[in-house]
Amino acid sequence: MSDVFNALAHPVRREILKLLRDGAVNAGDIAAHFDLAKPTLSGHFTVLKTAGLVTTERRGTTILYRLNMSVMEEAVAALLSLTENGEGEKKWKFVRRSS
Amino acid sequence: MSDVFNALAHPVRREILKLLRDGAVNAGDIAAHFDLAKPTLSGHFTVLKTAGLVTTERRGTTILYRLNMSVMEEAVAALLSLTENGEGEKKWKFVRRSS
DNA sequence: TTGTTATTTAGCAAATAACCGAAATACGTG
DNA sequence: CACGTATTTCGGTTATTTGCTAAATAACAA
């Protein structure tokens, strides 16, 4: 979980995750959103991938980055576990909508 | 929010937060839970305090550390905002129990 | 004031992180 | 094969982080 929070700790990486909310995006299109050199973005991709927050799929010459929802869910659960002591009533309820 | 996730990225700091789940604890008692020098722990306290995740209160010779729940809640909200795009159905439901 | 306990600050070494430009790799096309 | 496009890896610089010991500060008691 350290890798996950570490990945979330950089504003550029959080912005990358937001770009992936509505579907997979290729590395070049992501890089175009930032005033940073491509190798720098590639490094950020590696951090996100190491944390498991994104997955990749080669699509011809480009590489698609996709959000890994299950790891995002685990991060929320880990965050909640820091405040819930397990004994007695839970203070929070966090559920995926069934539809 | 970078400061918050950065603070959460270190396992010792997450463990410190867990020690504070059931109420305020003084610096010495927290330090006793780790095999680290006290100045090292003091540095971790500073990171948590800078992030706003804990507050301090001097109580005689000791200093009490207390969890700042509102910042924890903001962290959860920030995490959710990375996956919710605002248009259409929300995928998640996250509510505080009323009781 | 002197001493004792609790905690932080200062100073230092080693490791890691963030950025860049240049070079390398992977793929598809002619 | 050779070329163009997309992306990553390499090598380097600078800044930050984590840990330590030793010294400084804060509060209290005698």
PDB file of C-alpha atoms (C1' of nucleotides) in Angstrom:
ATOM      1  CA  MET A   1       0.000   0.000   0.000  1.00  0.00           C
ATOM      2  CA  SER A   2       2.991   2.305   0.411  1.00  0.00           C
ATOM      3  CA  ASP A   3       3.501   2.209  -3.352  1.00  0.00           C
ATOM      4  CA  VAL A   4      -0.110   3.212  -3.927  1.00  0.00           C
ATOM      5  CA  PHE A   5      -0.074   6.227  -1.612  1.00  0.00           C
ATOM      6  CA  ASN A   6       3.345   7.185  -2.884  1.00  0.00           C
ATOM      7  CA  ALA A   7       1.969   7.203  -6.433  1.00  0.00           C
ATOM      8  CA  LEU A   8      -0.967   9.345  -5.315  1.00  0.00           C
ATOM      9  CA  ALA A   9       1.322  11.846  -3.620  1.00  0.00           C
ATOM     10  CA  HIS A  10       2.358  13.604  -6.841  1.00  0.00           C
ATOM     11  CA  PRO A  11      -0.084  16.057  -8.463  1.00  0.00           C
ATOM     12  CA  VAL A  12       0.901  15.075 -11.988  1.00  0.00           C
ATOM     13  CA  ARG A  13       0.156  11.438 -11.243  1.00  0.00           C
ATOM     14  CA  ARG A  14      -3.236  12.268  -9.725  1.00  0.00           C
ATOM     15  CA  GLU A  15      -4.015  14.303 -12.840  1.00  0.00           C
ATOM     16  CA  ILE A  16      -3.038  11.353 -15.020  1.00  0.00           C
ATOM     17  CA  LEU A  17      -5.504   9.169 -13.121  1.00  0.00           C
ATOM     18  CA  LYS A  18      -8.245  11.747 -13.716  1.00  0.00           C
ATOM     19  CA  LEU A  19      -7.542  11.647 -17.447  1.00  0.00           C
ATOM     20  CA  LEU A  20      -8.211   7.914 -17.303  1.00  0.00           C
ATOM     21  CA  ARG A  21     -11.576   8.184 -15.535  1.00  0.00           C
ATOM     22  CA  ASP A  22     -13.574   7.922 -18.752  1.00  0.00           C
ATOM     23  CA  GLY A  23     -11.521   5.252 -20.483  1.00  0.00           C
ATOM     24  CA  ALA A  24      -8.087   4.242 -21.675  1.00  0.00           C
ATOM     25  CA  VAL A  25      -5.768   6.915 -23.092  1.00  0.00           C
ATOM     26  CA  ASN A  26      -2.460   6.437 -24.860  1.00  0.00           C
ATOM     27  CA  ALA A  27       0.822   7.705 -23.483  1.00  0.00           C
ATOM     28  CA  GLY A  28       1.260  10.462 -26.063  1.00  0.00           C
ATOM     29  CA  ASP A  29      -2.168  11.966 -25.466  1.00  0.00           C
ATOM     30  CA  ILE A  30      -1.523  11.959 -21.734  1.00  0.00           C
ATOM     31  CA  ALA A  31       1.868  13.587 -22.205  1.00  0.00           C
ATOM     32  CA  ALA A  32       0.254  16.322 -24.335  1.00  0.00           C
ATOM     33  CA  HIS A  33      -1.652  17.496 -21.254  1.00  0.00           C
ATOM     34  CA  PHE A  34       1.504  18.395 -19.370  1.00  0.00           C
ATOM     35  CA  ASP A  35       4.367  20.791 -19.874  1.00  0.00           C
ATOM     36  CA  LEU A  36       6.898  18.073 -19.115  1.00  0.00           C
ATOM     37  CA  ALA A  37       9.301  16.068 -21.233  1.00  0.00           C
ATOM     38  CA  LYS A  38       8.074  12.682 -22.358  1.00  0.00           C
ATOM     39  CA  PRO A  39      10.725  10.773 -20.414  1.00  0.00           C
ATOM     40  CA  THR A  40       9.474  12.507 -17.276  1.00  0.00           C
ATOM     41  CA  LEU A  41       5.913  11.366 -17.963  1.00  0.00           C
ATOM     42  CA  SER A  42       7.154   7.891 -18.744  1.00  0.00           C
ATOM     43  CA  GLY A  43       8.673   7.831 -15.263  1.00  0.00           C
ATOM     44  CA  HIS A  44       5.350   8.811 -13.748  1.00  0.00           C
ATOM     45  CA  PHE A  45       3.653   6.017 -15.725  1.00  0.00           C
ATOM     46  CA  THR A  46       6.114   3.554 -14.263  1.00  0.00           C
ATOM     47  CA  VAL A  47       5.295   4.692 -10.730  1.00  0.00           C
ATOM     48  CA  LEU A  48       1.569   4.306 -11.379  1.00  0.00           C
ATOM     49  CA  LYS A  49       2.089   0.892 -12.962  1.00  0.00           C
ATOM     50  CA  THR A  50       4.312  -0.298 -10.105  1.00  0.00           C
ATOM     51  CA  ALA A  51       1.579   0.709  -7.675  1.00  0.00           C
ATOM     52  CA  GLY A  52      -0.930  -1.274  -9.730  1.00  0.00           C
ATOM     53  CA  LEU A  53      -3.086   1.814 -10.239  1.00  0.00           C
ATOM     54  CA  VAL A  54      -2.939   1.485 -14.027  1.00  0.00           C
ATOM     55  CA  THR A  55      -2.555  -1.325 -16.517  1.00  0.00           C
ATOM     56  CA  THR A  56      -1.136  -1.110 -20.022  1.00  0.00           C
ATOM     57  CA  GLU A  57      -2.073  -2.593 -23.352  1.00  0.00           C
ATOM     58  CA  ARG A  58      -0.022  -2.201 -26.490  1.00  0.00           C
ATOM     59  CA  ARG A  59      -2.219  -1.118 -29.391  1.00  0.00           C
ATOM     60  CA  GLY A  60      -0.092  -0.957 -32.505  1.00  0.00           C
ATOM     61  CA  THR A  61       2.613   1.626 -31.981  1.00  0.00           C
ATOM     62  CA  THR A  62       0.897   3.251 -29.048  1.00  0.00           C
ATOM     63  CA  ILE A  63       0.405   2.056 -25.492  1.00  0.00           C
ATOM     64  CA  LEU A  64      -2.934   2.454 -23.792  1.00  0.00           C
ATOM     65  CA  TYR A  65      -3.077   3.255 -20.107  1.00  0.00           C
ATOM     66  CA  ARG A  66      -6.151   2.181 -18.218  1.00  0.00           C
ATOM     67  CA  LEU A  67      -7.263   2.809 -14.643  1.00  0.00           C
ATOM     68  CA  ASN A  68      -7.226  -0.259 -12.382  1.00  0.00           C
ATOM     69  CA  MET A  69     -10.357   0.256 -10.340  1.00  0.00           C
ATOM     70  CA  SER A  70      -9.748  -2.622  -7.934  1.00  0.00           C
ATOM     71  CA  VAL A  71      -6.554  -1.042  -6.631  1.00  0.00           C
ATOM     72  CA  MET A  72      -8.322   2.287  -6.244  1.00  0.00           C
ATOM     73  CA  GLU A  73     -10.933   0.477  -4.163  1.00  0.00           C
ATOM     74  CA  GLU A  74      -8.228  -1.117  -2.042  1.00  0.00           C
ATOM     75  CA  ALA A  75      -6.716   2.305  -1.422  1.00  0.00           C
ATOM     76  CA  VAL A  76     -10.025   3.633  -0.133  1.00  0.00           C
ATOM     77  CA  ALA A  77     -10.412   0.568   2.082  1.00  0.00           C
ATOM     78  CA  ALA A  78      -6.884   1.026   3.443  1.00  0.00           C
ATOM     79  CA  LEU A  79      -7.622   4.653   4.188  1.00  0.00           C
ATOM     80  CA  LEU A  80     -10.793   3.749   6.061  1.00  0.00           C
ATOM     81  CA  SER A  81      -8.960   1.067   8.034  1.00  0.00           C
ATOM     82  CA  LEU A  82      -6.777   3.771   9.525  1.00  0.00           C
ATOM     83  CA  THR A  83      -9.738   5.297  11.312  1.00  0.00           C
ATOM     84  CA  GLU A  84     -11.923   2.275  12.037  1.00  0.00           C
ATOM     85  CA  ASN A  85     -10.831   0.258  15.036  1.00  0.00           C
ATOM     86  CA  GLY A  86     -12.781  -2.899  14.249  1.00  0.00           C
ATOM     87  CA  GLU A  87     -14.549  -3.002  17.619  1.00  0.00           C
ATOM     88  CA  GLY A  88     -18.060  -1.674  17.851  1.00  0.00           C
ATOM     89  CA  GLU A  89     -20.005   0.314  15.285  1.00  0.00           C
ATOM     90  CA  LYS A  90     -18.347   1.290  12.044  1.00  0.00           C
ATOM     91  CA  LYS A  91     -18.499   5.004  11.427  1.00  0.00           C
ATOM     92  CA  TRP A  92     -18.496   4.677   7.653  1.00  0.00           C
ATOM     93  CA  LYS A  93     -20.370   2.789   5.017  1.00  0.00           C
ATOM     94  CA  PHE A  94     -18.796   2.502   1.574  1.00  0.00           C
ATOM     95  CA  VAL A  95     -20.551   0.446  -1.072  1.00  0.00           C
ATOM     96  CA  ARG A  96     -20.464   0.021  -4.806  1.00  0.00           C
ATOM     97  CA  ARG A  97     -23.835   0.698  -6.413  1.00  0.00           C
ATOM     98  CA  SER A  98     -25.369  -2.570  -7.503  1.00  0.00           C
ATOM     99  CA  SER A  99     -26.605  -1.423 -10.950  1.00  0.00           C
TER     100      SER A  99
ATOM    101  CA  MET B   1      -3.545  16.959  -0.892  1.00  0.00           C
ATOM    102  CA  SER B   2      -0.044  15.960  -2.003  1.00  0.00           C
ATOM    103  CA  ASP B   3       1.139  16.388   1.569  1.00  0.00           C
ATOM    104  CA  VAL B   4      -1.589  14.091   2.836  1.00  0.00           C
ATOM    105  CA  PHE B   5      -0.875  11.242   0.427  1.00  0.00           C
ATOM    106  CA  ASN B   6       2.821  11.736   0.946  1.00  0.00           C
ATOM    107  CA  ALA B   7       2.329  11.332   4.690  1.00  0.00           C
ATOM    108  CA  LEU B   8       0.278   8.182   4.107  1.00  0.00           C
ATOM    109  CA  ALA B   9       2.969   6.694   1.884  1.00  0.00           C
ATOM    110  CA  HIS B  10       5.211   5.599   4.761  1.00  0.00           C
ATOM    111  CA  PRO B  11       4.273   2.464   6.733  1.00  0.00           C
ATOM    112  CA  VAL B  12       5.507   3.890  10.032  1.00  0.00           C
ATOM    113  CA  ARG B  13       3.282   6.922   9.603  1.00  0.00           C
ATOM    114  CA  ARG B  14       0.246   4.789   8.755  1.00  0.00           C
ATOM    115  CA  GLU B  15       0.939   2.734  11.870  1.00  0.00           C
ATOM    116  CA  ILE B  16       1.129   5.924  13.938  1.00  0.00           C
ATOM    117  CA  LEU B  17      -2.307   6.914  12.657  1.00  0.00           C
ATOM    118  CA  LYS B  18      -3.667   3.507  13.682  1.00  0.00           C
ATOM    119  CA  LEU B  19      -2.336   4.027  17.198  1.00  0.00           C
ATOM    120  CA  LEU B  20      -4.403   7.210  17.340  1.00  0.00           C
ATOM    121  CA  ARG B  21      -7.684   5.597  16.258  1.00  0.00           C
ATOM    122  CA  ASP B  22      -8.949   5.200  19.808  1.00  0.00           C
ATOM    123  CA  GLY B  23      -7.789   8.529  21.192  1.00  0.00           C
ATOM    124  CA  ALA B  24      -4.850  10.822  21.749  1.00  0.00           C
ATOM    125  CA  VAL B  25      -1.451   9.303  22.575  1.00  0.00           C
ATOM    126  CA  ASN B  26       1.718  11.080  23.673  1.00  0.00           C
ATOM    127  CA  ALA B  27       4.886  11.102  21.612  1.00  0.00           C
ATOM    128  CA  GLY B  28       6.823   8.821  23.949  1.00  0.00           C
ATOM    129  CA  ASP B  29       4.187   6.091  23.961  1.00  0.00           C
ATOM    130  CA  ILE B  30       4.028   6.216  20.188  1.00  0.00           C
ATOM    131  CA  ALA B  31       7.812   6.013  19.934  1.00  0.00           C
ATOM    132  CA  ALA B  32       7.800   2.958  22.228  1.00  0.00           C
ATOM    133  CA  HIS B  33       5.921   1.016  19.551  1.00  0.00           C
ATOM    134  CA  PHE B  34       8.743   1.314  17.038  1.00  0.00           C
ATOM    135  CA  ASP B  35      12.346   0.219  16.883  1.00  0.00           C
ATOM    136  CA  LEU B  36      13.450   3.666  15.773  1.00  0.00           C
ATOM    137  CA  ALA B  37      15.248   6.526  17.471  1.00  0.00           C
ATOM    138  CA  LYS B  38      13.013   9.193  18.965  1.00  0.00           C
ATOM    139  CA  PRO B  39      14.268  11.942  16.651  1.00  0.00           C
ATOM    140  CA  THR B  40      13.307   9.754  13.711  1.00  0.00           C
ATOM    141  CA  LEU B  41       9.768   9.445  15.073  1.00  0.00           C
ATOM    142  CA  SER B  42       9.708  13.170  15.710  1.00  0.00           C
ATOM    143  CA  GLY B  43      10.389  13.673  12.020  1.00  0.00           C
ATOM    144  CA  HIS B  44       7.455  11.442  11.130  1.00  0.00           C
ATOM    145  CA  PHE B  45       5.249  13.448  13.506  1.00  0.00           C
ATOM    146  CA  THR B  46       6.242  16.607  11.659  1.00  0.00           C
ATOM    147  CA  VAL B  47       5.239  15.084   8.333  1.00  0.00           C
ATOM    148  CA  LEU B  48       1.850  14.057   9.737  1.00  0.00           C
ATOM    149  CA  LYS B  49       1.339  17.471  11.308  1.00  0.00           C
ATOM    150  CA  THR B  50       2.294  19.298   8.113  1.00  0.00           C
ATOM    151  CA  ALA B  51      -0.274  17.212   6.252  1.00  0.00           C
ATOM    152  CA  GLY B  52      -2.873  18.172   8.850  1.00  0.00           C
ATOM    153  CA  LEU B  53      -3.522  14.521   9.669  1.00  0.00           C
ATOM    154  CA  VAL B  54      -2.752  15.035  13.356  1.00  0.00           C
ATOM    155  CA  THR B  55      -2.982  17.862  15.834  1.00  0.00           C
ATOM    156  CA  THR B  56      -0.912  18.369  18.978  1.00  0.00           C
ATOM    157  CA  GLU B  57      -1.653  19.510  22.480  1.00  0.00           C
ATOM    158  CA  ARG B  58       0.991  20.052  25.134  1.00  0.00           C
ATOM    159  CA  ARG B  59      -0.028  18.337  28.358  1.00  0.00           C
ATOM    160  CA  GLY B  60       2.570  19.119  30.980  1.00  0.00           C
ATOM    161  CA  THR B  61       5.879  17.669  29.858  1.00  0.00           C
ATOM    162  CA  THR B  62       4.346  15.442  27.244  1.00  0.00           C
ATOM    163  CA  ILE B  63       2.763  16.234  23.904  1.00  0.00           C
ATOM    164  CA  LEU B  64      -0.455  14.539  22.888  1.00  0.00           C
ATOM    165  CA  TYR B  65      -1.012  13.592  19.282  1.00  0.00           C
ATOM    166  CA  ARG B  66      -4.564  13.332  18.076  1.00  0.00           C
ATOM    167  CA  LEU B  67      -6.042  12.170  14.762  1.00  0.00           C
ATOM    168  CA  ASN B  68      -7.637  14.911  12.673  1.00  0.00           C
ATOM    169  CA  MET B  69     -10.657  13.133  11.292  1.00  0.00           C
ATOM    170  CA  SER B  70     -11.720  15.901   8.926  1.00  0.00           C
ATOM    171  CA  VAL B  71      -8.510  15.641   6.940  1.00  0.00           C
ATOM    172  CA  MET B  72      -8.877  11.867   6.792  1.00  0.00           C
ATOM    173  CA  GLU B  73     -12.335  12.389   5.346  1.00  0.00           C
ATOM    174  CA  GLU B  74     -10.983  14.861   2.802  1.00  0.00           C
ATOM    175  CA  ALA B  75      -8.420  12.279   1.745  1.00  0.00           C
ATOM    176  CA  VAL B  76     -11.139   9.716   1.102  1.00  0.00           C
ATOM    177  CA  ALA B  77     -13.129  12.290  -0.861  1.00  0.00           C
ATOM    178  CA  ALA B  78     -10.070  13.193  -2.932  1.00  0.00           C
ATOM    179  CA  LEU B  79      -9.472   9.534  -3.653  1.00  0.00           C
ATOM    180  CA  LEU B  80     -13.046   9.065  -4.822  1.00  0.00           C
ATOM    181  CA  SER B  81     -12.856  12.170  -6.998  1.00  0.00           C
ATOM    182  CA  LEU B  82     -10.135  10.474  -9.017  1.00  0.00           C
ATOM    183  CA  THR B  83     -12.562   7.842 -10.247  1.00  0.00           C
ATOM    184  CA  GLU B  84     -15.861   9.717 -10.402  1.00  0.00           C
ATOM    185  CA  ASN B  85     -16.303  11.849 -13.491  1.00  0.00           C
ATOM    186  CA  GLY B  86     -19.275  13.855 -12.264  1.00  0.00           C
ATOM    187  CA  GLU B  87     -21.458  13.042 -15.262  1.00  0.00           C
ATOM    188  CA  GLY B  88     -24.057  10.330 -14.971  1.00  0.00           C
ATOM    189  CA  GLU B  89     -24.477   7.721 -12.256  1.00  0.00           C
ATOM    190  CA  LYS B  90     -22.003   7.633  -9.453  1.00  0.00           C
ATOM    191  CA  LYS B  91     -20.376   4.260  -9.080  1.00  0.00           C
ATOM    192  CA  TRP B  92     -19.823   4.635  -5.333  1.00  0.00           C
ATOM    193  CA  LYS B  93     -21.831   5.417  -2.301  1.00  0.00           C
ATOM    194  CA  PHE B  94     -19.957   6.578   0.764  1.00  0.00           C
ATOM    195  CA  VAL B  95     -21.927   7.690   3.780  1.00  0.00           C
ATOM    196  CA  ARG B  96     -21.343   8.324   7.451  1.00  0.00           C
ATOM    197  CA  ARG B  97     -23.636   6.212   9.639  1.00  0.00           C
ATOM    198  CA  SER B  98     -26.278   8.434  11.126  1.00  0.00           C
ATOM    199  CA  SER B  99     -26.228   6.953  14.658  1.00  0.00           C
TER     200      SER B  99
ATOM    201  C1'  DT C   1      18.988  26.906  40.865  1.00  0.00           C
ATOM    202  C1'  DT C   2      19.871  22.135  39.809  1.00  0.00           C
ATOM    203  C1'  DG C   3      18.348  17.959  38.153  1.00  0.00           C
ATOM    204  C1'  DT C   4      15.179  14.819  35.560  1.00  0.00           C
ATOM    205  C1'  DT C   5      12.156  13.572  31.978  1.00  0.00           C
ATOM    206  C1'  DA C   6      10.009  14.478  27.377  1.00  0.00           C
ATOM    207  C1'  DT C   7      10.496  16.097  22.990  1.00  0.00           C
ATOM    208  C1'  DT C   8      12.504  18.610  19.210  1.00  0.00           C
ATOM    209  C1'  DT C   9      16.298  20.703  16.465  1.00  0.00           C
ATOM    210  C1'  DA C  10      20.856  20.492  14.217  1.00  0.00           C
ATOM    211  C1'  DG C  11      24.056  18.293  11.418  1.00  0.00           C
ATOM    212  C1'  DC C  12      25.401  14.491   8.676  1.00  0.00           C
ATOM    213  C1'  DA C  13      25.446  10.221   5.374  1.00  0.00           C
ATOM    214  C1'  DA C  14      23.101   7.264   2.261  1.00  0.00           C
ATOM    215  C1'  DA C  15      19.279   6.377  -0.603  1.00  0.00           C
ATOM    216  C1'  DT C  16      15.569   7.882  -3.490  1.00  0.00           C
ATOM    217  C1'  DA C  17      12.901  11.074  -6.507  1.00  0.00           C
ATOM    218  C1'  DA C  18      12.101  14.391 -10.256  1.00  0.00           C
ATOM    219  C1'  DC C  19      13.512  16.394 -14.048  1.00  0.00           C
ATOM    220  C1'  DC C  20      16.095  16.803 -18.606  1.00  0.00           C
ATOM    221  C1'  DG C  21      18.394  15.603 -23.399  1.00  0.00           C
ATOM    222  C1'  DA C  22      20.190  11.914 -26.077  1.00  0.00           C
ATOM    223  C1'  DA C  23      20.003   7.359 -27.430  1.00  0.00           C
ATOM    224  C1'  DA C  24      17.639   2.974 -27.822  1.00  0.00           C
ATOM    225  C1'  DT C  25      13.666  -0.003 -28.782  1.00  0.00           C
ATOM    226  C1'  DA C  26       9.165  -1.490 -30.897  1.00  0.00           C
ATOM    227  C1'  DC C  27       5.869  -1.274 -34.401  1.00  0.00           C
ATOM    228  C1'  DG C  28       3.837  -0.508 -38.917  1.00  0.00           C
ATOM    229  C1'  DT C  29       4.445   0.883 -43.794  1.00  0.00           C
ATOM    230  C1'  DG C  30       6.535   1.358 -48.265  1.00  0.00           C
TER     231       DG C  30
ATOM    232  C1'  DC D   1      15.394  -3.532 -45.410  1.00  0.00           C
ATOM    233  C1'  DA D   2      14.891   1.414 -44.391  1.00  0.00           C
ATOM    234  C1'  DC D   3      12.044   5.086 -42.551  1.00  0.00           C
ATOM    235  C1'  DG D   4       8.817   7.526 -39.382  1.00  0.00           C
ATOM    236  C1'  DT D   5       6.223   7.548 -35.177  1.00  0.00           C
ATOM    237  C1'  DA D   6       5.567   6.267 -30.269  1.00  0.00           C
ATOM    238  C1'  DT D   7       7.510   5.220 -26.103  1.00  0.00           C
ATOM    239  C1'  DT D   8      11.028   3.874 -22.933  1.00  0.00           C
ATOM    240  C1'  DT D   9      15.779   3.497 -21.107  1.00  0.00           C
ATOM    241  C1'  DC D  10      20.247   5.643 -20.027  1.00  0.00           C
ATOM    242  C1'  DG D  11      23.160   8.949 -17.799  1.00  0.00           C
ATOM    243  C1'  DG D  12      23.434  13.001 -15.243  1.00  0.00           C
ATOM    244  C1'  DT D  13      22.022  16.917 -11.952  1.00  0.00           C
ATOM    245  C1'  DT D  14      19.685  18.705  -8.131  1.00  0.00           C
ATOM    246  C1'  DA D  15      16.604  18.294  -4.295  1.00  0.00           C
ATOM    247  C1'  DT D  16      14.306  15.583  -0.820  1.00  0.00           C
ATOM    248  C1'  DT D  17      13.779  11.773   2.450  1.00  0.00           C
ATOM    249  C1'  DT D  18      15.108   8.634   6.066  1.00  0.00           C
ATOM    250  C1'  DG D  19      17.783   7.343   9.457  1.00  0.00           C
ATOM    251  C1'  DC D  20      21.309   8.263  13.139  1.00  0.00           C
ATOM    252  C1'  DT D  21      23.874  10.728  17.324  1.00  0.00           C
ATOM    253  C1'  DA D  22      24.552  14.760  19.937  1.00  0.00           C
ATOM    254  C1'  DA D  23      22.884  18.951  21.553  1.00  0.00           C
ATOM    255  C1'  DA D  24      19.100  22.125  22.633  1.00  0.00           C
ATOM    256  C1'  DT D  25      14.589  23.328  24.653  1.00  0.00           C
ATOM    257  C1'  DA D  26      10.399  22.868  27.823  1.00  0.00           C
ATOM    258  C1'  DA D  27       8.177  21.664  31.965  1.00  0.00           C
ATOM    259  C1'  DC D  28       8.209  20.253  36.428  1.00  0.00           C
ATOM    260  C1'  DA D  29      10.078  18.992  41.151  1.00  0.00           C
ATOM    261  C1'  DA D  30      13.275  19.395  44.886  1.00  0.00           C
TER     262       DA D  30
END
